[in-house]
Amino acid sequence: MTSSQQQLERFLEHFSAGCKTPLQLQDGVCALYHDDGAEAAVLELPPHSSSLLLHCRLVDSDPQVSLTLYPALLQLNFEMAAMRGCWLALDERHQVRLCCQQSLALLDEASFSLLVSGFIQQAGEVREFIGQLAA
């Protein structure tokens, strides 16, 4: 286990104590889910990296909606105040994902917990906004 993985395991242990859910890395990935089973956040530490990637699925691709929705979502990436350091991307399954990256060196247990909680809240807000755009 690398020092970055050990550091992230320590952060996860602290965060999991607060949310009373056991969390751990599996092959550099830890997924968090809401009570309804929806993806809240996926934390990834790529091999030989010291940067944490957070992402979560916001909407599935729909060919009918995609043509009108994708340009609006790409424009949202330029709304820095609204996105708060996050960006929108398509994954390999053409699902819209909210993404964020942070160096582990800039984090401690408390700031990690704030980062993850803030990301989950941001995902909820962006998911709601996308729902309004699609309607």
PDB file of C-alpha atoms in Angstrom:
ATOM      1  CA  MET A   1       0.000   0.000   0.000  1.00  0.00           C
ATOM      2  CA  THR A   2       1.420   3.389  -1.000  1.00  0.00           C
ATOM      3  CA  SER A   3       1.681   6.315   1.410  1.00  0.00           C
ATOM      4  CA  SER A   4      -1.121   8.087  -0.520  1.00  0.00           C
ATOM      5  CA  GLN A   5      -3.380   5.044  -0.115  1.00  0.00           C
ATOM      6  CA  GLN A   6      -2.563   4.881   3.606  1.00  0.00           C
ATOM      7  CA  GLN A   7      -3.356   8.573   3.953  1.00  0.00           C
ATOM      8  CA  LEU A   8      -6.664   8.155   2.132  1.00  0.00           C
ATOM      9  CA  GLU A   9      -7.541   5.109   4.282  1.00  0.00           C
ATOM     10  CA  ARG A  10      -6.963   7.265   7.368  1.00  0.00           C
ATOM     11  CA  PHE A  11      -9.213  10.001   5.955  1.00  0.00           C
ATOM     12  CA  LEU A  12     -11.907   7.439   5.118  1.00  0.00           C
ATOM     13  CA  GLU A  13     -11.741   6.011   8.627  1.00  0.00           C
ATOM     14  CA  HIS A  14     -12.309   9.488  10.087  1.00  0.00           C
ATOM     15  CA  PHE A  15     -15.138  10.247   7.646  1.00  0.00           C
ATOM     16  CA  SER A  16     -16.816   6.880   8.191  1.00  0.00           C
ATOM     17  CA  ALA A  17     -16.855   7.422  11.960  1.00  0.00           C
ATOM     18  CA  GLY A  18     -18.905  10.583  11.380  1.00  0.00           C
ATOM     19  CA  CYS A  19     -21.403   8.964   9.038  1.00  0.00           C
ATOM     20  CA  LYS A  20     -21.430   5.636  10.938  1.00  0.00           C
ATOM     21  CA  THR A  21     -20.804   3.623   7.776  1.00  0.00           C
ATOM     22  CA  PRO A  22     -17.673   1.531   7.285  1.00  0.00           C
ATOM     23  CA  LEU A  23     -15.717   2.731   4.262  1.00  0.00           C
ATOM     24  CA  GLN A  24     -12.515   1.453   2.725  1.00  0.00           C
ATOM     25  CA  LEU A  25     -10.581   1.508  -0.517  1.00  0.00           C
ATOM     26  CA  GLN A  26     -10.849  -1.425  -2.881  1.00  0.00           C
ATOM     27  CA  ASP A  27      -8.347  -1.253  -5.714  1.00  0.00           C
ATOM     28  CA  GLY A  28      -8.037   2.488  -5.161  1.00  0.00           C
ATOM     29  CA  VAL A  29     -11.802   3.134  -5.240  1.00  0.00           C
ATOM     30  CA  CYS A  30     -14.430   3.799  -2.569  1.00  0.00           C
ATOM     31  CA  ALA A  31     -18.071   4.366  -3.545  1.00  0.00           C
ATOM     32  CA  LEU A  32     -20.596   6.103  -1.294  1.00  0.00           C
ATOM     33  CA  TYR A  33     -24.344   5.715  -1.781  1.00  0.00           C
ATOM     34  CA  HIS A  34     -27.440   7.498  -0.531  1.00  0.00           C
ATOM     35  CA  ASP A  35     -30.027   5.586   1.493  1.00  0.00           C
ATOM     36  CA  ASP A  36     -32.058   5.048  -1.698  1.00  0.00           C
ATOM     37  CA  GLY A  37     -29.076   3.354  -3.379  1.00  0.00           C
ATOM     38  CA  ALA A  38     -28.230   6.283  -5.646  1.00  0.00           C
ATOM     39  CA  GLU A  39     -24.556   7.062  -6.125  1.00  0.00           C
ATOM     40  CA  ALA A  40     -23.479   9.894  -3.801  1.00  0.00           C
ATOM     41  CA  ALA A  41     -19.758   9.980  -4.635  1.00  0.00           C
ATOM     42  CA  VAL A  42     -17.006   7.767  -5.958  1.00  0.00           C
ATOM     43  CA  LEU A  43     -13.542   8.441  -4.584  1.00  0.00           C
ATOM     44  CA  GLU A  44     -10.644   7.244  -6.706  1.00  0.00           C
ATOM     45  CA  LEU A  45      -6.944   7.308  -6.073  1.00  0.00           C
ATOM     46  CA  PRO A  46      -5.286   6.291  -9.338  1.00  0.00           C
ATOM     47  CA  PRO A  47      -2.170   4.118  -9.033  1.00  0.00           C
ATOM     48  CA  HIS A  48       0.994   6.106  -8.274  1.00  0.00           C
ATOM     49  CA  SER A  49      -1.012   9.301  -7.822  1.00  0.00           C
ATOM     50  CA  SER A  50      -1.294  11.680  -4.921  1.00  0.00           C
ATOM     51  CA  SER A  51      -4.444  13.339  -6.240  1.00  0.00           C
ATOM     52  CA  LEU A  52      -7.905  12.231  -5.244  1.00  0.00           C
ATOM     53  CA  LEU A  53     -10.612  12.183  -7.906  1.00  0.00           C
ATOM     54  CA  LEU A  54     -14.223  12.514  -6.761  1.00  0.00           C
ATOM     55  CA  HIS A  55     -17.050  11.904  -9.203  1.00  0.00           C
ATOM     56  CA  CYS A  56     -20.678  10.809  -9.310  1.00  0.00           C
ATOM     57  CA  ARG A  57     -23.317  10.042 -11.883  1.00  0.00           C
ATOM     58  CA  LEU A  58     -25.833  12.823 -12.325  1.00  0.00           C
ATOM     59  CA  VAL A  59     -27.952  11.640 -15.254  1.00  0.00           C
ATOM     60  CA  ASP A  60     -28.003   8.746 -17.688  1.00  0.00           C
ATOM     61  CA  SER A  61     -27.612   9.565 -21.316  1.00  0.00           C
ATOM     62  CA  ASP A  62     -30.801   9.824 -23.311  1.00  0.00           C
ATOM     63  CA  PRO A  63     -30.302  10.316 -27.053  1.00  0.00           C
ATOM     64  CA  GLN A  64     -33.456  12.433 -27.287  1.00  0.00           C
ATOM     65  CA  VAL A  65     -32.424  14.803 -24.488  1.00  0.00           C
ATOM     66  CA  SER A  66     -28.677  14.710 -25.096  1.00  0.00           C
ATOM     67  CA  LEU A  67     -28.639  16.936 -28.163  1.00  0.00           C
ATOM     68  CA  THR A  68     -30.216  19.819 -26.279  1.00  0.00           C
ATOM     69  CA  LEU A  69     -28.866  19.091 -22.802  1.00  0.00           C
ATOM     70  CA  TYR A  70     -25.151  18.565 -23.518  1.00  0.00           C
ATOM     71  CA  PRO A  71     -24.450  22.082 -24.877  1.00  0.00           C
ATOM     72  CA  ALA A  72     -26.101  23.606 -21.798  1.00  0.00           C
ATOM     73  CA  LEU A  73     -24.075  21.338 -19.511  1.00  0.00           C
ATOM     74  CA  LEU A  74     -20.827  22.247 -21.234  1.00  0.00           C
ATOM     75  CA  GLN A  75     -21.652  25.929 -20.764  1.00  0.00           C
ATOM     76  CA  LEU A  76     -22.259  25.214 -17.083  1.00  0.00           C
ATOM     77  CA  ASN A  77     -18.579  24.253 -16.784  1.00  0.00           C
ATOM     78  CA  PHE A  78     -17.765  27.969 -17.274  1.00  0.00           C
ATOM     79  CA  GLU A  79     -20.009  29.035 -14.375  1.00  0.00           C
ATOM     80  CA  MET A  80     -17.208  28.965 -11.824  1.00  0.00           C
ATOM     81  CA  ALA A  81     -19.291  30.267  -8.921  1.00  0.00           C
ATOM     82  CA  ALA A  82     -21.964  27.648  -9.507  1.00  0.00           C
ATOM     83  CA  MET A  83     -19.586  24.748 -10.097  1.00  0.00           C
ATOM     84  CA  ARG A  84     -17.236  25.577  -7.172  1.00  0.00           C
ATOM     85  CA  GLY A  85     -14.190  23.836  -8.614  1.00  0.00           C
ATOM     86  CA  CYS A  86     -16.109  20.919 -10.100  1.00  0.00           C
ATOM     87  CA  TRP A  87     -16.738  20.125 -13.738  1.00  0.00           C
ATOM     88  CA  LEU A  88     -19.105  17.983 -15.787  1.00  0.00           C
ATOM     89  CA  ALA A  89     -17.909  15.140 -18.004  1.00  0.00           C
ATOM     90  CA  LEU A  90     -19.203  12.093 -19.859  1.00  0.00           C
ATOM     91  CA  ASP A  91     -17.971   8.686 -18.779  1.00  0.00           C
ATOM     92  CA  GLU A  92     -17.434   5.680 -21.043  1.00  0.00           C
ATOM     93  CA  ARG A  93     -21.161   4.831 -20.766  1.00  0.00           C
ATOM     94  CA  HIS A  94     -22.138   8.370 -21.820  1.00  0.00           C
ATOM     95  CA  GLN A  95     -23.437   9.199 -18.368  1.00  0.00           C
ATOM     96  CA  VAL A  96     -23.050  12.781 -17.168  1.00  0.00           C
ATOM     97  CA  ARG A  97     -20.771  12.893 -14.124  1.00  0.00           C
ATOM     98  CA  LEU A  98     -19.798  15.655 -11.742  1.00  0.00           C
ATOM     99  CA  CYS A  99     -16.023  15.580 -11.148  1.00  0.00           C
ATOM    100  CA  CYS A 100     -13.567  17.170  -8.758  1.00  0.00           C
ATOM    101  CA  GLN A 101      -9.863  16.634  -8.113  1.00  0.00           C
ATOM    102  CA  GLN A 102      -7.850  17.457  -4.996  1.00  0.00           C
ATOM    103  CA  SER A 103      -4.264  16.840  -3.951  1.00  0.00           C
ATOM    104  CA  LEU A 104      -4.069  14.673  -0.837  1.00  0.00           C
ATOM    105  CA  ALA A 105      -1.171  16.824   0.385  1.00  0.00           C
ATOM    106  CA  LEU A 106      -3.606  19.715   0.863  1.00  0.00           C
ATOM    107  CA  LEU A 107      -5.997  17.684   3.030  1.00  0.00           C
ATOM    108  CA  ASP A 108      -6.266  16.528   6.603  1.00  0.00           C
ATOM    109  CA  GLU A 109      -9.068  14.495   8.196  1.00  0.00           C
ATOM    110  CA  ALA A 110     -11.325  17.508   8.766  1.00  0.00           C
ATOM    111  CA  SER A 111     -10.828  19.104   5.347  1.00  0.00           C
ATOM    112  CA  PHE A 112     -11.288  15.709   3.651  1.00  0.00           C
ATOM    113  CA  SER A 113     -14.631  15.286   5.411  1.00  0.00           C
ATOM    114  CA  LEU A 114     -15.670  18.786   4.357  1.00  0.00           C
ATOM    115  CA  LEU A 115     -14.567  18.097   0.773  1.00  0.00           C
ATOM    116  CA  VAL A 116     -16.575  14.875   0.499  1.00  0.00           C
ATOM    117  CA  SER A 117     -19.652  16.324   2.213  1.00  0.00           C
ATOM    118  CA  GLY A 118     -19.479  19.462   0.064  1.00  0.00           C
ATOM    119  CA  PHE A 119     -19.087  17.398  -3.092  1.00  0.00           C
ATOM    120  CA  ILE A 120     -22.139  15.299  -2.235  1.00  0.00           C
ATOM    121  CA  GLN A 121     -24.144  18.468  -1.582  1.00  0.00           C
ATOM    122  CA  GLN A 122     -22.888  20.035  -4.830  1.00  0.00           C
ATOM    123  CA  ALA A 123     -23.883  16.898  -6.745  1.00  0.00           C
ATOM    124  CA  GLY A 124     -27.403  17.163  -5.360  1.00  0.00           C
ATOM    125  CA  GLU A 125     -27.679  20.812  -6.385  1.00  0.00           C
ATOM    126  CA  VAL A 126     -26.331  20.204  -9.898  1.00  0.00           C
ATOM    127  CA  ARG A 127     -28.536  17.113 -10.303  1.00  0.00           C
ATOM    128  CA  GLU A 128     -31.568  19.242  -9.405  1.00  0.00           C
ATOM    129  CA  PHE A 129     -30.507  21.999 -11.811  1.00  0.00           C
ATOM    130  CA  ILE A 130     -30.037  19.497 -14.652  1.00  0.00           C
ATOM    131  CA  GLY A 131     -33.517  18.155 -13.927  1.00  0.00           C
ATOM    132  CA  GLN A 132     -34.874  21.669 -14.366  1.00  0.00           C
ATOM    133  CA  LEU A 133     -32.943  22.119 -17.619  1.00  0.00           C
ATOM    134  CA  ALA A 134     -34.238  18.840 -19.012  1.00  0.00           C
ATOM    135  CA  ALA A 135     -37.857  19.656 -18.129  1.00  0.00           C
TER     136      ALA A 135
END
